[in-house]
mmCIF file of C-alpha atoms (C1' of nucleotides) in Angstrom:
data_model
loop_
_atom_site.group_PDB
_atom_site.id
_atom_site.type_symbol
_atom_site.label_atom_id
_atom_site.label_comp_id
_atom_site.label_asym_id
_atom_site.label_seq_id
_atom_site.Cartn_x
_atom_site.Cartn_y
_atom_site.Cartn_z
ATOM 1 C CA UNK A 1 43.405 -17.114 -22.888
ATOM 2 C CA UNK A 2 39.713 -16.342 -22.905
ATOM 3 C CA UNK A 3 37.206 -17.974 -25.093
ATOM 4 C CA UNK A 4 37.914 -16.148 -28.316
ATOM 5 C CA UNK A 5 41.548 -17.032 -28.421
ATOM 6 C CA UNK A 6 40.826 -20.646 -27.841
ATOM 7 C CA UNK A 7 38.374 -20.524 -30.677
ATOM 8 C CA UNK A 8 40.825 -18.977 -33.059
ATOM 9 C CA UNK A 9 43.767 -21.191 -32.353
ATOM 10 C CA UNK A 10 41.622 -24.229 -32.951
ATOM 11 C CA UNK A 11 41.157 -23.294 -36.561
ATOM 12 C CA UNK A 12 43.678 -24.440 -39.098
ATOM 13 C CA UNK A 13 42.858 -21.582 -41.435
ATOM 14 C CA UNK A 14 43.811 -19.106 -38.818
ATOM 15 C CA UNK A 15 46.881 -20.919 -37.521
ATOM 16 C CA UNK A 16 48.283 -21.809 -40.906
ATOM 17 C CA UNK A 17 48.009 -18.269 -42.156
ATOM 18 C CA UNK A 18 49.601 -16.894 -39.016
ATOM 19 C CA UNK A 19 52.502 -19.288 -39.375
ATOM 20 C CA UNK A 20 52.891 -18.482 -43.038
ATOM 21 C CA UNK A 21 53.071 -14.768 -42.293
ATOM 22 C CA UNK A 22 55.613 -15.304 -39.542
ATOM 23 C CA UNK A 23 57.932 -17.526 -41.506
ATOM 24 C CA UNK A 24 57.570 -15.333 -44.585
ATOM 25 C CA UNK A 25 58.774 -12.370 -42.633
ATOM 26 C CA UNK A 26 61.769 -14.360 -41.521
ATOM 27 C CA UNK A 27 62.439 -15.524 -45.047
ATOM 28 C CA UNK A 28 62.155 -11.985 -46.378
ATOM 29 C CA UNK A 29 64.925 -10.983 -44.047
ATOM 30 C CA UNK A 30 67.083 -13.965 -44.857
ATOM 31 C CA UNK A 31 66.839 -13.382 -48.594
ATOM 32 C CA UNK A 32 67.243 -9.649 -48.400
ATOM 33 C CA UNK A 33 70.991 -10.150 -48.882
ATOM 34 C CA UNK A 34 70.210 -10.959 -52.501
ATOM 35 C CA UNK A 35 67.430 -8.391 -52.791
ATOM 36 C CA UNK A 36 64.856 -11.005 -53.613
ATOM 37 C CA UNK A 37 61.622 -12.065 -52.004
ATOM 38 C CA UNK A 38 61.729 -15.745 -51.064
ATOM 39 C CA UNK A 39 59.595 -17.045 -53.926
ATOM 40 C CA UNK A 40 61.854 -15.379 -56.440
ATOM 41 C CA UNK A 41 64.927 -16.768 -54.770
ATOM 42 C CA UNK A 42 63.395 -20.230 -54.861
ATOM 43 C CA UNK A 43 62.714 -19.968 -58.553
ATOM 44 C CA UNK A 44 66.259 -18.858 -59.243
ATOM 45 C CA UNK A 45 67.644 -21.748 -57.254
ATOM 46 C CA UNK A 46 65.405 -24.256 -58.992
ATOM 47 C CA UNK A 47 66.175 -22.966 -62.439
ATOM 48 C CA UNK A 48 69.872 -22.930 -61.720
ATOM 49 C CA UNK A 49 69.635 -26.578 -60.839
ATOM 50 C CA UNK A 50 67.347 -27.507 -63.719
ATOM 51 C CA UNK A 51 67.849 -25.038 -66.472
ATOM 52 C CA UNK A 52 65.288 -25.493 -69.226
ATOM 53 C CA UNK A 53 62.332 -26.674 -67.197
ATOM 54 C CA UNK A 54 58.776 -25.725 -68.111
ATOM 55 C CA UNK A 55 56.890 -22.892 -66.506
ATOM 56 C CA UNK A 56 54.110 -25.286 -65.635
ATOM 57 C CA UNK A 57 56.498 -27.671 -63.932
ATOM 58 C CA UNK A 58 57.721 -24.835 -61.834
ATOM 59 C CA UNK A 59 54.162 -24.008 -60.827
ATOM 60 C CA UNK A 60 53.605 -27.600 -59.819
ATOM 61 C CA UNK A 61 56.793 -27.856 -57.830
ATOM 62 C CA UNK A 62 56.047 -24.664 -55.984
ATOM 63 C CA UNK A 63 52.324 -25.376 -55.623
ATOM 64 C CA UNK A 64 51.526 -22.047 -57.213
ATOM 65 C CA UNK A 65 49.100 -21.276 -59.999
ATOM 66 C CA UNK A 66 50.571 -20.928 -63.479
ATOM 67 C CA UNK A 67 49.436 -17.327 -63.667
ATOM 68 C CA UNK A 68 51.328 -16.561 -60.496
ATOM 69 C CA UNK A 69 54.481 -18.132 -61.838
ATOM 70 C CA UNK A 70 54.167 -16.113 -65.011
ATOM 71 C CA UNK A 71 54.081 -12.973 -62.926
ATOM 72 C CA UNK A 72 57.132 -13.956 -60.921
ATOM 73 C CA UNK A 73 59.060 -14.919 -64.031
ATOM 74 C CA UNK A 74 58.265 -11.606 -65.706
ATOM 75 C CA UNK A 75 59.983 -9.765 -62.936
ATOM 76 C CA UNK A 76 62.908 -12.131 -62.741
ATOM 77 C CA UNK A 77 63.457 -11.782 -66.459
ATOM 78 C CA UNK A 78 63.588 -8.011 -66.160
ATOM 79 C CA UNK A 79 66.341 -8.443 -63.592
ATOM 80 C CA UNK A 80 68.078 -10.842 -65.949
ATOM 81 C CA UNK A 81 67.771 -13.642 -63.404
ATOM 82 C CA UNK A 82 66.009 -16.049 -65.761
ATOM 83 C CA UNK A 83 65.522 -16.301 -69.481
ATOM 84 C CA UNK A 84 62.271 -17.460 -71.045
ATOM 85 C CA UNK A 85 62.031 -19.250 -74.336
ATOM 86 C CA UNK A 86 58.686 -19.871 -75.953
ATOM 87 C CA UNK A 87 58.560 -23.194 -77.720
ATOM 88 C CA UNK A 88 55.175 -23.823 -79.237
ATOM 89 C CA UNK A 89 52.755 -23.713 -76.387
ATOM 90 C CA UNK A 90 55.475 -24.339 -73.841
ATOM 91 C CA UNK A 91 57.667 -21.838 -72.102
ATOM 92 C CA UNK A 92 61.041 -23.064 -71.007
ATOM 93 C CA UNK A 93 62.980 -21.312 -68.294
ATOM 94 C CA UNK A 94 66.727 -20.986 -68.308
ATOM 95 C CA UNK A 95 69.328 -19.827 -65.863
ATOM 96 C CA UNK A 96 71.513 -16.854 -66.725
ATOM 97 C CA UNK A 97 75.085 -15.873 -65.915
ATOM 98 C CA UNK A 98 73.709 -13.513 -63.327
ATOM 99 C CA UNK A 99 71.496 -16.123 -61.710
ATOM 100 C CA UNK A 100 74.361 -18.578 -61.538
ATOM 101 C CA UNK A 101 76.543 -15.930 -60.067
ATOM 102 C CA UNK A 102 74.288 -15.348 -57.067
ATOM 103 C CA UNK A 103 73.387 -18.971 -56.559
ATOM 104 C CA UNK A 104 75.773 -19.512 -53.710
ATOM 105 C CA UNK A 105 74.450 -16.481 -51.870
ATOM 106 C CA UNK A 106 70.895 -17.715 -52.227
ATOM 107 C CA UNK A 107 71.713 -21.165 -50.983
ATOM 108 C CA UNK A 108 73.478 -19.633 -48.089
ATOM 109 C CA UNK A 109 70.526 -17.420 -47.249
ATOM 110 C CA UNK A 110 68.323 -20.442 -47.369
ATOM 111 C CA UNK A 111 70.500 -22.189 -44.871
ATOM 112 C CA UNK A 112 70.491 -19.149 -42.637
ATOM 113 C CA UNK A 113 66.703 -19.159 -42.727
ATOM 114 C CA UNK A 114 66.688 -22.776 -41.683
ATOM 115 C CA UNK A 115 69.076 -22.101 -38.834
ATOM 116 C CA UNK A 116 66.967 -19.204 -37.678
ATOM 117 C CA UNK A 117 63.722 -21.040 -37.324
ATOM 118 C CA UNK A 118 65.395 -24.120 -35.965
ATOM 119 C CA UNK A 119 66.835 -21.996 -33.238
ATOM 120 C CA UNK A 120 63.365 -20.878 -32.241
ATOM 121 C CA UNK A 121 61.433 -24.085 -32.713
ATOM 122 C CA UNK A 122 64.066 -26.685 -32.070
ATOM 123 C CA UNK A 123 65.468 -28.796 -34.886
ATOM 124 C CA UNK A 124 63.541 -31.938 -34.306
ATOM 125 C CA UNK A 125 60.237 -30.188 -33.809
ATOM 126 C CA UNK A 126 60.819 -27.921 -36.792
ATOM 127 C CA UNK A 127 61.570 -30.809 -39.101
ATOM 128 C CA UNK A 128 58.578 -32.785 -37.965
ATOM 129 C CA UNK A 129 56.354 -29.754 -38.282
ATOM 130 C CA UNK A 130 57.591 -29.016 -41.767
ATOM 131 C CA UNK A 131 56.937 -32.564 -42.828
ATOM 132 C CA UNK A 132 53.428 -32.620 -41.392
ATOM 133 C CA UNK A 133 52.617 -29.246 -42.841
ATOM 134 C CA UNK A 134 53.914 -30.296 -46.214
ATOM 135 C CA UNK A 135 52.016 -33.546 -46.354
ATOM 136 C CA UNK A 136 48.843 -31.756 -45.288
ATOM 137 C CA UNK A 137 49.299 -29.150 -47.977
ATOM 138 C CA UNK A 138 49.632 -31.932 -50.522
ATOM 139 C CA UNK A 139 46.459 -33.578 -49.306
ATOM 140 C CA UNK A 140 44.467 -30.373 -49.405
ATOM 141 C CA UNK A 141 45.718 -29.619 -52.882
ATOM 142 C CA UNK A 142 44.296 -32.822 -54.229
ATOM 143 C CA UNK A 143 40.746 -31.897 -53.285
ATOM 144 C CA UNK B 1 59.889 -36.142 -55.883
ATOM 145 C CA UNK B 2 63.460 -35.957 -57.091
ATOM 146 C CA UNK B 3 66.003 -33.729 -55.526
ATOM 147 C CA UNK B 4 64.236 -30.430 -56.016
ATOM 148 C CA UNK B 5 61.034 -31.512 -54.378
ATOM 149 C CA UNK B 6 62.861 -32.926 -51.435
ATOM 150 C CA UNK B 7 64.600 -29.636 -51.084
ATOM 151 C CA UNK B 8 61.405 -27.676 -51.189
ATOM 152 C CA UNK B 9 59.389 -29.735 -48.813
ATOM 153 C CA UNK B 10 62.123 -29.479 -46.248
ATOM 154 C CA UNK B 11 61.614 -25.744 -45.984
ATOM 155 C CA UNK B 12 59.043 -24.418 -43.582
ATOM 156 C CA UNK B 13 58.593 -21.233 -45.572
ATOM 157 C CA UNK B 14 57.521 -23.208 -48.549
ATOM 158 C CA UNK B 15 55.371 -25.746 -46.720
ATOM 159 C CA UNK B 16 53.636 -23.251 -44.482
ATOM 160 C CA UNK B 17 52.693 -21.032 -47.367
ATOM 161 C CA UNK B 18 51.441 -23.962 -49.394
ATOM 162 C CA UNK B 19 49.279 -25.095 -46.511
ATOM 163 C CA UNK B 20 47.978 -21.597 -45.934
ATOM 164 C CA UNK B 21 46.948 -21.282 -49.565
ATOM 165 C CA UNK B 22 45.258 -24.657 -49.506
ATOM 166 C CA UNK B 23 43.271 -24.106 -46.356
ATOM 167 C CA UNK B 24 42.423 -20.564 -47.398
ATOM 168 C CA UNK B 25 40.879 -21.853 -50.555
ATOM 169 C CA UNK B 26 38.801 -24.246 -48.525
ATOM 170 C CA UNK B 27 37.792 -21.501 -46.124
ATOM 171 C CA UNK B 28 36.852 -19.202 -49.003
ATOM 172 C CA UNK B 29 34.425 -21.826 -50.177
ATOM 173 C CA UNK B 30 33.033 -22.506 -46.736
ATOM 174 C CA UNK B 31 32.383 -18.826 -46.048
ATOM 175 C CA UNK B 32 31.044 -18.072 -49.501
ATOM 176 C CA UNK B 33 27.554 -18.782 -48.138
ATOM 177 C CA UNK B 34 27.791 -15.465 -46.296
ATOM 178 C CA UNK B 35 29.665 -13.726 -49.109
ATOM 179 C CA UNK B 36 32.648 -13.012 -46.912
ATOM 180 C CA UNK B 37 36.285 -13.913 -47.112
ATOM 181 C CA UNK B 38 37.363 -15.848 -44.025
ATOM 182 C CA UNK B 39 39.161 -13.002 -42.271
ATOM 183 C CA UNK B 40 36.094 -10.831 -42.515
ATOM 184 C CA UNK B 41 33.902 -13.589 -41.224
ATOM 185 C CA UNK B 42 36.234 -14.063 -38.277
ATOM 186 C CA UNK B 43 36.097 -10.410 -37.418
ATOM 187 C CA UNK B 44 32.325 -10.416 -37.526
ATOM 188 C CA UNK B 45 32.185 -13.421 -35.256
ATOM 189 C CA UNK B 46 34.619 -11.933 -32.813
ATOM 190 C CA UNK B 47 32.880 -8.600 -32.679
ATOM 191 C CA UNK B 48 29.521 -10.262 -32.262
ATOM 192 C CA UNK B 49 30.900 -12.029 -29.246
ATOM 193 C CA UNK B 50 32.728 -9.023 -27.844
ATOM 194 C CA UNK B 51 31.060 -5.928 -29.093
ATOM 195 C CA UNK B 52 33.049 -2.829 -28.245
ATOM 196 C CA UNK B 53 36.546 -4.212 -28.414
ATOM 197 C CA UNK B 54 39.461 -2.143 -29.637
ATOM 198 C CA UNK B 55 40.824 -2.318 -33.153
ATOM 199 C CA UNK B 56 44.250 -3.049 -31.768
ATOM 200 C CA UNK B 57 42.966 -5.921 -29.685
ATOM 201 C CA UNK B 58 41.464 -7.382 -32.793
ATOM 202 C CA UNK B 59 44.797 -7.108 -34.566
ATOM 203 C CA UNK B 60 46.485 -8.894 -31.695
ATOM 204 C CA UNK B 61 43.949 -11.666 -31.516
ATOM 205 C CA UNK B 62 44.150 -12.260 -35.224
ATOM 206 C CA UNK B 63 47.923 -11.785 -35.416
ATOM 207 C CA UNK B 64 47.471 -9.188 -38.102
ATOM 208 C CA UNK B 65 48.999 -5.737 -38.336
ATOM 209 C CA UNK B 66 46.840 -2.838 -37.187
ATOM 210 C CA UNK B 67 46.895 -1.345 -40.653
ATOM 211 C CA UNK B 68 45.538 -4.561 -42.079
ATOM 212 C CA UNK B 69 42.725 -4.630 -39.570
ATOM 213 C CA UNK B 70 41.844 -1.058 -40.421
ATOM 214 C CA UNK B 71 41.491 -2.064 -44.037
ATOM 215 C CA UNK B 72 39.287 -5.012 -43.221
ATOM 216 C CA UNK B 73 37.110 -2.945 -40.915
ATOM 217 C CA UNK B 74 36.644 -0.265 -43.548
ATOM 218 C CA UNK B 75 35.081 -2.775 -45.861
ATOM 219 C CA UNK B 76 32.991 -4.393 -43.186
ATOM 220 C CA UNK B 77 31.633 -1.025 -42.155
ATOM 221 C CA UNK B 78 30.585 -0.279 -45.709
ATOM 222 C CA UNK B 79 28.604 -3.498 -45.637
ATOM 223 C CA UNK B 80 27.159 -2.493 -42.305
ATOM 224 C CA UNK B 81 28.670 -5.527 -40.634
ATOM 225 C CA UNK B 82 30.519 -3.565 -37.972
ATOM 226 C CA UNK B 83 30.311 -0.068 -36.588
ATOM 227 C CA UNK B 84 33.379 1.934 -35.608
ATOM 228 C CA UNK B 85 33.423 4.521 -32.895
ATOM 229 C CA UNK B 86 36.434 6.742 -32.419
ATOM 230 C CA UNK B 87 37.059 7.458 -28.763
ATOM 231 C CA UNK B 88 40.117 9.579 -28.288
ATOM 232 C CA UNK B 89 42.934 7.702 -29.833
ATOM 233 C CA UNK B 90 41.075 4.420 -29.620
ATOM 234 C CA UNK B 91 38.693 2.922 -32.075
ATOM 235 C CA UNK B 92 36.039 0.653 -30.691
ATOM 236 C CA UNK B 93 34.284 -1.881 -32.845
ATOM 237 C CA UNK B 94 30.655 -2.784 -32.427
ATOM 238 C CA UNK B 95 28.393 -5.414 -33.831
ATOM 239 C CA UNK B 96 25.371 -4.383 -35.856
ATOM 240 C CA UNK B 97 21.895 -5.819 -36.356
ATOM 241 C CA UNK B 98 23.072 -7.170 -39.659
ATOM 242 C CA UNK B 99 26.179 -8.782 -38.207
ATOM 243 C CA UNK B 100 24.161 -10.422 -35.457
ATOM 244 C CA UNK B 101 21.695 -11.622 -37.988
ATOM 245 C CA UNK B 102 24.242 -13.607 -39.959
ATOM 246 C CA UNK B 103 26.156 -14.846 -36.957
ATOM 247 C CA UNK B 104 24.617 -18.261 -36.959
ATOM 248 C CA UNK B 105 25.396 -18.745 -40.625
ATOM 249 C CA UNK B 106 29.007 -17.810 -40.061
ATOM 250 C CA UNK B 107 29.420 -20.141 -37.141
ATOM 251 C CA UNK B 108 27.892 -22.847 -39.200
ATOM 252 C CA UNK B 109 30.238 -22.200 -42.090
ATOM 253 C CA UNK B 110 33.111 -22.350 -39.696
ATOM 254 C CA UNK B 111 32.022 -25.715 -38.497
ATOM 255 C CA UNK B 112 31.645 -26.924 -42.055
ATOM 256 C CA UNK B 113 35.196 -25.818 -42.754
ATOM 257 C CA UNK B 114 36.389 -27.785 -39.778
ATOM 258 C CA UNK B 115 34.515 -30.872 -40.894
ATOM 259 C CA UNK B 116 35.949 -30.550 -44.360
ATOM 260 C CA UNK B 117 39.569 -30.517 -43.409
ATOM 261 C CA UNK B 118 39.090 -33.084 -40.706
ATOM 262 C CA UNK B 119 37.707 -35.406 -43.321
ATOM 263 C CA UNK B 120 40.864 -35.056 -45.352
ATOM 264 C CA UNK B 121 43.461 -34.993 -42.618
ATOM 265 C CA UNK B 122 41.795 -37.037 -39.910
ATOM 266 C CA UNK B 123 40.490 -35.422 -36.764
ATOM 267 C CA UNK B 124 43.278 -36.297 -34.433
ATOM 268 C CA UNK B 125 46.023 -35.381 -36.852
ATOM 269 C CA UNK B 126 44.272 -32.153 -37.827
ATOM 270 C CA UNK B 127 43.895 -31.042 -34.243
ATOM 271 C CA UNK B 128 47.469 -31.840 -33.387
ATOM 272 C CA UNK B 129 48.682 -30.085 -36.496
ATOM 273 C CA UNK B 130 46.641 -27.007 -35.755
ATOM 274 C CA UNK B 131 48.006 -26.847 -32.260
ATOM 275 C CA UNK B 132 51.607 -27.237 -33.374
ATOM 276 C CA UNK B 133 51.185 -24.746 -36.149
ATOM 277 C CA UNK B 134 49.598 -22.269 -33.793
ATOM 278 C CA UNK B 135 52.236 -22.545 -31.105
ATOM 279 C CA UNK B 136 54.958 -22.169 -33.729
ATOM 280 C CA UNK B 137 53.297 -19.079 -35.140
ATOM 281 C CA UNK B 138 53.253 -17.605 -31.652
ATOM 282 C CA UNK B 139 56.924 -18.336 -31.165
ATOM 283 C CA UNK B 140 57.910 -16.805 -34.477
ATOM 284 C CA UNK B 141 55.838 -13.732 -33.758
ATOM 285 C CA UNK B 142 57.799 -13.012 -30.624
ATOM 286 C CA UNK B 143 61.088 -12.664 -32.467
ATOM 287 C "C1'" DA C 1 51.716 24.563 -17.706
ATOM 288 C "C1'" DA C 2 54.691 23.503 -21.826
ATOM 289 C "C1'" DA C 3 57.375 20.335 -24.210
ATOM 290 C "C1'" DA C 4 58.598 15.844 -25.286
ATOM 291 C "C1'" DT C 5 57.623 11.124 -25.514
ATOM 292 C "C1'" DT C 6 54.718 7.219 -26.129
ATOM 293 C "C1'" DA C 7 50.580 4.973 -27.994
ATOM 294 C "C1'" DA C 8 46.605 3.908 -31.304
ATOM 295 C "C1'" DT C 9 44.996 4.351 -35.576
ATOM 296 C "C1'" DT C 10 44.823 5.537 -40.342
ATOM 297 C "C1'" DT C 11 46.763 6.571 -45.166
ATOM 298 C "C1'" DG C 12 49.798 6.061 -49.102
ATOM 299 C "C1'" DT C 13 51.937 2.689 -51.465
ATOM 300 C "C1'" DA C 14 53.697 -1.853 -52.753
ATOM 301 C "C1'" DT C 15 53.401 -6.907 -53.508
ATOM 302 C "C1'" DA C 16 52.296 -11.848 -53.817
ATOM 303 C "C1'" DT C 17 48.836 -14.436 -55.154
ATOM 304 C "C1'" DA C 18 44.604 -16.039 -57.418
ATOM 305 C "C1'" DC C 19 40.522 -16.404 -60.705
ATOM 306 C "C1'" DA C 20 38.442 -15.976 -65.026
ATOM 307 C "C1'" DA C 21 38.948 -15.082 -69.628
ATOM 308 C "C1'" DA C 22 41.867 -14.813 -73.681
ATOM 309 C "C1'" DT C 23 45.331 -16.680 -76.660
ATOM 310 C "C1'" DA C 24 47.971 -19.956 -78.954
ATOM 311 C "C1'" DT C 25 49.347 -24.477 -79.869
ATOM 312 C "C1'" DT C 26 48.966 -29.500 -80.183
ATOM 313 C "C1'" DA C 27 46.193 -33.751 -80.293
ATOM 314 C "C1'" DA C 28 42.067 -36.324 -81.279
ATOM 315 C "C1'" DT C 29 37.742 -37.191 -83.890
ATOM 316 C "C1'" DT C 30 35.002 -37.184 -87.337
ATOM 317 C "C1'" DA D 1 41.762 -32.562 -94.257
ATOM 318 C "C1'" DA D 2 38.641 -30.097 -91.132
ATOM 319 C "C1'" DT D 3 36.632 -29.544 -86.983
ATOM 320 C "C1'" DT D 4 36.709 -30.201 -82.202
ATOM 321 C "C1'" DA D 5 38.775 -30.807 -77.882
ATOM 322 C "C1'" DA D 6 42.548 -30.480 -74.786
ATOM 323 C "C1'" DT D 7 46.761 -28.202 -73.016
ATOM 324 C "C1'" DA D 8 50.109 -24.383 -71.690
ATOM 325 C "C1'" DT D 9 50.674 -19.893 -71.011
ATOM 326 C "C1'" DT D 10 49.564 -15.134 -70.532
ATOM 327 C "C1'" DT D 11 46.489 -10.931 -69.462
ATOM 328 C "C1'" DG D 12 43.030 -8.273 -67.050
ATOM 329 C "C1'" DT D 13 41.486 -7.602 -62.720
ATOM 330 C "C1'" DA D 14 40.811 -8.207 -57.769
ATOM 331 C "C1'" DT D 15 42.356 -8.849 -52.922
ATOM 332 C "C1'" DA D 16 44.654 -9.638 -48.494
ATOM 333 C "C1'" DT D 17 48.382 -8.199 -46.343
ATOM 334 C "C1'" DA D 18 52.355 -5.400 -44.889
ATOM 335 C "C1'" DC D 19 55.638 -1.363 -44.232
ATOM 336 C "C1'" DA D 20 56.623 3.296 -43.552
ATOM 337 C "C1'" DA D 21 54.974 7.672 -42.721
ATOM 338 C "C1'" DA D 22 51.336 10.657 -41.024
ATOM 339 C "C1'" DT D 23 47.969 11.855 -37.715
ATOM 340 C "C1'" DT D 24 45.892 12.312 -33.453
ATOM 341 C "C1'" DA D 25 45.593 11.720 -28.558
ATOM 342 C "C1'" DA D 26 47.313 10.674 -23.991
ATOM 343 C "C1'" DT D 27 51.228 10.570 -20.702
ATOM 344 C "C1'" DT D 28 55.302 11.791 -18.785
ATOM 345 C "C1'" DT D 29 59.003 14.885 -17.862
ATOM 346 C "C1'" DT D 30 60.890 19.083 -17.245
#
DNA sequence: AAAATTAATTTGTATATACAAATATTAATT
DNA sequence: AATTAATATTTGTATATACAAATTAATTTT
């Protein structure tokens, strides 16, 4: 209501961050069954599917900065959920027995997350929203 | 593209966070003219408009946790951009001469931010997106 | 009126992310 | 071949945000 609220909700900075916090909270819960924050779980899943990919590729796929990915990988390696191999100036990331072992659980948690927000937003709306949000993120990234 | 990317972009957690990072970067730049990160600038604007509001109200308006707002206010007070007054168990937030002085600049920066993303996303699409994102954030918050 | 509950805010602590600078490696020019 | 430039990754450092626990104050119940 009131003027202020109108003002806020008309700003994409504000709205996008609010949505990100909300869905992150949901994702945190969904992935808590594997004791991983969502970004970590996503890395594990990706590496399980594409063992041997470059750190930089991972950063690109996830739209994160390389330095951020380094930080995430450090912690995953400590937990034995990825293995890093330095090859010249590249770093290649490999799955591990442990990461493969929990893969099913992660994929399941991911699906649960999807179900959860679909239940709140409606499937059609949620899918459309995700697509629009994604394409916008891509466009902003290219600036 | 490929399988992995498809997978990622179909997840609202991933997309929403990517968008939030992108627009935050843009907002950082827009508000750099007043040397404030966007959230701080928003607080200043809000308090300028509604001097004397409660800390908790601010948290609600901004969809942030009270503890987060406390932290932001601490730093703004150091810069003399808000004044806090403890009244019983409430904390009321007031504008300051300095905050009023830069208000125009902040509002201008905000408008510049809007122009910038509208240029990339298109005005109609941007507005629709913002609205959808906002209403979804509200729905997720209520869970 | 005293005790117990509820409410508002603040601290202590943790974390994901980014930027800028540093490092190391490969490629391109001279 | 030697220097320069470009590329990939990692460190040092900073920050916004949140959670859980602590504090303080107001309300309700006994």
